[in-house]
XYZ file of C-alpha atoms in Angstrom:
360
model
C 61.954 97.112 112.802
C 65.212 95.294 112.225
C 68.085 96.585 110.188
C 67.054 96.426 106.476
C 68.879 95.452 103.305
C 70.214 97.358 100.441
C 71.382 97.584 96.934
C 74.892 98.763 96.207
C 75.316 102.406 95.392
C 78.210 103.178 93.094
C 80.335 106.196 94.030
C 80.667 108.768 91.304
C 83.456 111.158 90.368
C 83.022 114.871 89.791
C 84.517 116.415 86.708
C 86.996 119.204 87.243
C 84.473 121.838 86.172
C 81.921 120.529 88.664
C 84.539 120.552 91.395
C 85.355 124.173 90.543
C 81.692 125.103 90.755
C 81.403 123.369 94.109
C 84.294 125.404 95.468
C 82.183 128.520 94.954
C 78.972 126.844 96.147
C 78.671 128.606 99.528
C 78.863 132.030 97.872
C 76.447 131.238 95.037
C 74.186 129.428 97.461
C 73.896 132.494 99.690
C 73.443 134.993 96.848
C 70.474 133.102 95.424
C 68.608 132.875 98.719
C 65.321 134.673 99.293
C 65.068 136.925 102.376
C 63.787 135.096 105.438
C 60.837 136.363 107.444
C 61.273 136.943 111.157
C 58.477 134.437 111.843
C 59.758 131.770 109.458
C 58.208 128.303 109.571
C 60.232 125.151 110.153
C 60.205 124.472 106.399
C 61.325 127.986 105.488
C 64.082 127.880 108.075
C 65.362 124.458 106.977
C 65.430 125.516 103.333
C 66.945 128.960 103.895
C 70.366 129.447 102.312
C 71.094 133.120 102.940
C 74.475 134.442 104.023
C 73.075 135.177 107.492
C 71.809 131.600 107.993
C 74.297 130.723 110.743
C 73.720 133.988 112.609
C 69.961 133.451 112.470
C 70.273 129.890 113.723
C 72.466 130.921 116.643
C 70.174 133.797 117.650
C 67.062 131.626 117.385
C 68.663 128.733 119.244
C 69.654 131.046 122.099
C 65.992 132.029 122.482
C 64.825 128.407 122.351
C 67.515 127.445 124.842
C 67.224 123.675 124.487
C 67.361 120.730 122.097
C 66.028 117.163 122.331
C 67.865 114.346 120.562
C 66.976 110.665 120.195
C 70.037 108.652 119.236
C 71.627 105.216 118.935
C 75.336 106.113 119.116
C 76.662 106.316 122.699
C 79.409 108.573 121.327
C 76.862 111.215 120.354
C 76.849 112.306 124.003
C 80.381 113.634 123.521
C 79.294 115.596 120.452
C 76.290 117.025 122.293
C 78.558 118.124 125.147
C 80.837 119.909 122.670
C 77.798 121.561 121.061
C 76.590 122.802 124.454
C 80.039 124.122 125.287
C 80.248 126.022 121.992
C 76.746 127.493 121.864
C 75.486 127.245 125.454
C 72.409 125.328 124.259
C 71.262 122.587 126.632
C 70.612 119.161 125.153
C 68.210 116.497 126.372
C 68.846 113.009 125.045
C 67.251 109.589 124.929
C 69.246 106.618 123.639
C 68.121 103.154 122.591
C 68.589 100.606 119.796
C 67.806 101.564 116.220
C 64.436 99.823 116.120
C 63.320 101.283 119.462
C 64.264 104.820 118.403
C 62.278 104.480 115.167
C 59.259 103.040 116.982
C 59.253 105.847 119.538
C 59.457 108.573 116.889
C 56.545 107.042 114.975
C 54.445 106.386 118.090
C 54.869 109.932 119.397
C 53.957 111.448 116.035
C 50.800 109.364 115.834
C 49.905 110.518 119.344
C 50.480 114.174 118.299
C 53.305 114.398 120.805
C 56.127 116.475 119.389
C 59.099 116.744 121.732
C 62.059 115.494 119.696
C 64.023 117.813 117.415
C 66.748 115.557 116.002
C 66.960 111.813 115.524
C 70.230 109.961 114.902
C 69.772 106.459 113.555
C 70.894 103.979 110.908
C 70.058 104.931 107.339
C 67.280 102.315 106.886
C 65.501 103.390 110.081
C 65.637 107.076 109.178
C 64.550 106.200 105.641
C 61.565 104.447 107.211
C 60.819 107.637 109.190
C 61.031 109.562 105.911
C 58.459 107.231 104.382
C 56.223 108.029 107.347
C 56.481 111.744 106.345
C 58.066 112.658 109.680
C 61.338 114.195 108.532
C 62.147 117.664 107.220
C 64.232 118.255 104.105
C 67.265 120.346 104.992
C 69.513 122.341 102.705
C 73.028 122.609 104.059
C 76.241 123.885 102.536
C 78.000 121.014 104.345
C 76.241 118.414 102.192
C 78.851 119.034 99.508
C 81.561 117.779 101.898
C 79.900 114.368 102.345
C 80.269 111.162 100.366
C 77.444 110.687 97.804
C 75.836 107.851 99.781
C 75.375 110.193 102.750
C 73.063 112.620 100.920
C 69.841 111.096 99.520
C 67.911 112.971 96.844
C 65.151 113.965 99.287
C 67.715 115.368 101.796
C 65.529 114.361 104.734
C 68.518 112.770 106.437
C 72.268 113.035 106.041
C 75.035 110.589 106.880
C 77.346 111.570 109.721
C 79.446 108.400 109.776
C 79.766 105.138 107.875
C 79.185 101.860 109.690
C 81.440 99.342 107.944
C 80.848 95.699 108.868
C 84.136 93.923 109.466
C 85.268 90.798 111.234
C 87.273 91.002 114.470
C 89.632 88.504 116.070
C 91.435 87.925 119.343
C 95.142 88.450 118.706
C 96.083 86.174 121.613
C 94.019 83.295 120.257
C 94.591 83.619 116.507
C 97.872 84.219 114.723
C 97.852 86.721 111.898
C 99.185 84.148 109.418
C 96.253 81.836 110.242
C 93.541 84.396 109.460
C 90.991 83.622 106.737
C 91.396 85.573 103.506
C 87.903 84.792 102.211
C 84.594 83.531 103.604
C 85.296 80.174 101.947
C 88.355 79.801 104.183
C 86.039 79.660 107.194
C 84.909 76.192 106.107
C 88.246 74.772 107.278
C 87.869 72.450 110.328
C 90.151 74.689 112.444
C 87.333 77.246 112.719
C 84.929 74.827 114.408
C 83.566 76.442 117.582
C 85.537 79.617 116.944
C 82.986 81.822 115.175
C 80.402 84.371 116.328
C 77.960 86.708 114.620
C 75.686 89.587 115.673
C 72.076 88.436 115.808
C 70.387 91.369 114.052
C 72.565 91.634 110.955
C 69.849 90.636 108.483
C 70.703 93.460 106.090
C 74.386 92.605 106.060
C 73.560 88.966 105.384
C 71.055 89.675 102.617
C 73.374 92.114 100.882
C 76.275 89.660 101.238
C 74.213 86.905 99.626
C 73.372 89.260 96.754
C 77.064 90.027 96.282
C 78.174 86.390 96.430
C 75.280 85.106 94.376
C 72.376 83.890 96.496
C 72.709 80.164 95.765
C 76.459 80.129 96.335
C 76.276 82.319 99.443
C 73.507 80.299 101.089
C 75.306 77.039 100.353
C 78.473 78.395 101.975
C 76.749 79.584 105.153
C 74.617 76.446 105.408
C 77.787 74.365 105.349
C 79.474 76.732 107.793
C 76.620 76.570 110.294
C 76.292 72.789 109.975
C 79.979 71.891 110.199
C 81.746 74.601 112.217
C 78.855 76.310 114.007
C 78.265 80.019 114.518
C 77.325 81.416 117.933
C 74.838 84.292 117.839
C 75.126 87.317 120.158
C 73.033 90.477 120.389
C 74.928 93.755 120.081
C 78.060 94.641 118.134
C 79.794 96.075 121.196
C 79.004 92.975 123.260
C 80.276 90.700 120.506
C 83.507 92.690 120.330
C 83.973 92.386 124.091
C 83.512 88.614 123.786
C 86.255 88.595 121.162
C 88.432 90.544 123.582
C 87.829 87.986 126.336
C 88.532 85.082 123.985
C 85.051 83.573 124.352
C 84.463 84.250 120.641
C 87.881 84.102 118.944
C 86.578 85.362 115.585
C 83.466 87.510 115.108
C 82.114 87.899 111.586
C 80.093 91.082 112.051
C 81.158 94.023 114.161
C 81.378 97.657 113.130
C 84.884 98.749 112.198
C 85.013 101.181 115.116
C 84.193 98.515 117.741
C 87.607 96.793 117.789
C 89.446 100.086 117.256
C 87.875 101.646 120.345
C 88.680 98.800 122.741
C 92.072 98.111 121.142
C 93.072 101.650 122.113
C 92.465 100.597 125.730
C 94.783 97.602 125.448
C 92.370 94.839 124.445
C 93.852 91.998 122.321
C 91.514 92.692 119.394
C 92.071 93.530 115.750
C 89.680 94.178 112.889
C 89.667 92.060 109.734
C 88.200 93.221 106.423
C 86.812 90.321 104.404
C 85.571 91.155 100.920
C 82.942 91.994 99.898
C 83.010 94.743 102.524
C 79.539 96.149 103.229
C 78.526 99.443 104.814
C 75.663 101.806 105.564
C 75.589 105.418 106.761
C 74.597 106.334 110.284
C 72.421 109.395 109.856
C 71.015 112.558 111.358
C 67.544 113.936 110.637
C 65.410 116.890 111.683
C 61.753 116.330 112.550
C 59.079 118.258 110.650
C 57.435 119.126 113.962
C 60.651 120.090 115.713
C 59.729 122.326 118.681
C 63.183 123.949 118.604
C 63.972 124.274 114.889
C 66.800 126.802 115.209
C 68.641 124.645 117.741
C 67.894 121.533 115.677
C 69.421 123.011 112.525
C 72.370 124.439 114.430
C 73.113 120.978 115.844
C 72.591 119.393 112.402
C 75.208 121.757 110.925
C 77.520 121.176 113.888
C 77.435 117.411 113.316
C 78.318 117.835 109.638
C 81.257 120.148 110.444
C 82.939 120.159 113.886
C 81.221 116.904 114.820
C 82.963 115.034 112.001
C 86.350 115.572 113.639
C 85.044 114.573 117.061
C 83.589 111.333 115.719
C 86.779 110.540 113.807
C 88.751 110.964 117.039
C 86.571 108.206 118.541
C 87.508 105.833 115.671
C 84.253 106.267 113.736
C 84.448 106.515 109.945
C 83.331 110.084 109.143
C 81.003 110.747 106.224
C 83.005 113.848 105.316
C 85.292 113.520 102.300
C 87.623 116.030 103.940
C 88.739 113.593 106.654
C 90.899 110.582 105.852
C 89.597 107.230 107.063
C 90.893 103.619 107.058
C 88.649 102.673 104.116
C 89.438 105.575 101.789
C 91.406 103.267 99.473
C 89.322 100.121 100.044
C 86.429 98.787 98.002
C 83.256 99.238 100.063
C 79.743 98.340 98.913
C 76.973 100.565 100.297
C 73.574 99.088 101.028
C 70.683 101.162 99.697
C 68.437 101.868 102.718
C 65.287 101.816 100.589
C 66.105 98.373 99.256
C 66.915 97.295 102.812
C 63.394 98.216 103.890
C 61.760 96.542 100.891
C 63.791 93.349 101.320
C 63.573 93.213 105.091
C 61.111 90.326 105.385
C 62.979 88.125 102.904
C 66.430 88.879 104.276
C 65.337 88.424 107.888
C 63.905 84.983 107.152
C 66.991 84.049 105.129
C 69.318 85.038 107.969
C 67.265 83.296 110.641
C 66.822 80.068 108.662
C 70.478 79.890 107.673
C 72.235 81.231 110.789
C 70.353 82.169 113.958
C 68.013 79.136 114.224
C 71.013 76.863 113.793
C 73.308 78.644 116.227
C 75.664 76.509 118.278
């Protein structure tokens, strides 16, 4: 399944009274919890909110001794290593693209093969797993620290970072004063043969068309593809490397952390935020049939607390409101993962007909 499309979620503000209540949430949360049985089920454990929750998770995880994670972020390996160092719980991991991870989780469940405890994937893919009834609702005190878009009503996944689609350019090839300020600026003849795009960004494209107005947006990109050309590459990291080498002077769709990570190593790359700026959470979810539920929940909590700082250090945009990020004061439109799934067929065809089939 390719990356789906979404509707824009509007951030909301908490009134001062609500904020005050939230400050006492951990205490109230714990006081209202029912005692947990020694032989608690996965559901009971995931929903438990008692004051001894953390101690129970650590003790249970020590007995289980291991954790299996399927993930799409290469950087999650660093977080897993830090988790192992802190709790002495071994982690086994399998990494692939978002679609492959989703397909494997579904295929194994249908084959009654339950080995994975935690899956990290894009919001639409984990929302698809939720629709397949594979994910476990989790109650966590750390949910209150996350942006609203990172905590869906069903709580079967939670955002750990925000993938913001930005452009990226080669600073040796393009002068800052020559950069486009809008997508319309890309129609100028000077951008002929200069542009690249990631080949699986159907959701970004569909949501962008919705923001621009579908007729206007499609007309713009049809003209852009016909007159200046857009080369199509698979993989945001690969596309960013091609910007670094100068093969693609200006890429329209990378994740904000792609240029930041290689720029820190000396690459001549810089990110460029063209409005409307679109984003989706990258998420973590616990499987209903997790064979190591204590370790799974302990890792889940670790990702929403200590893991947020580790991911921020690697230039990712953390989902935690407690950590400053480059887009804190920027208008960002979030794509609703449910809408992305529902609109997938239309947006995929729209992207392919307008961009990928006409690539130069």
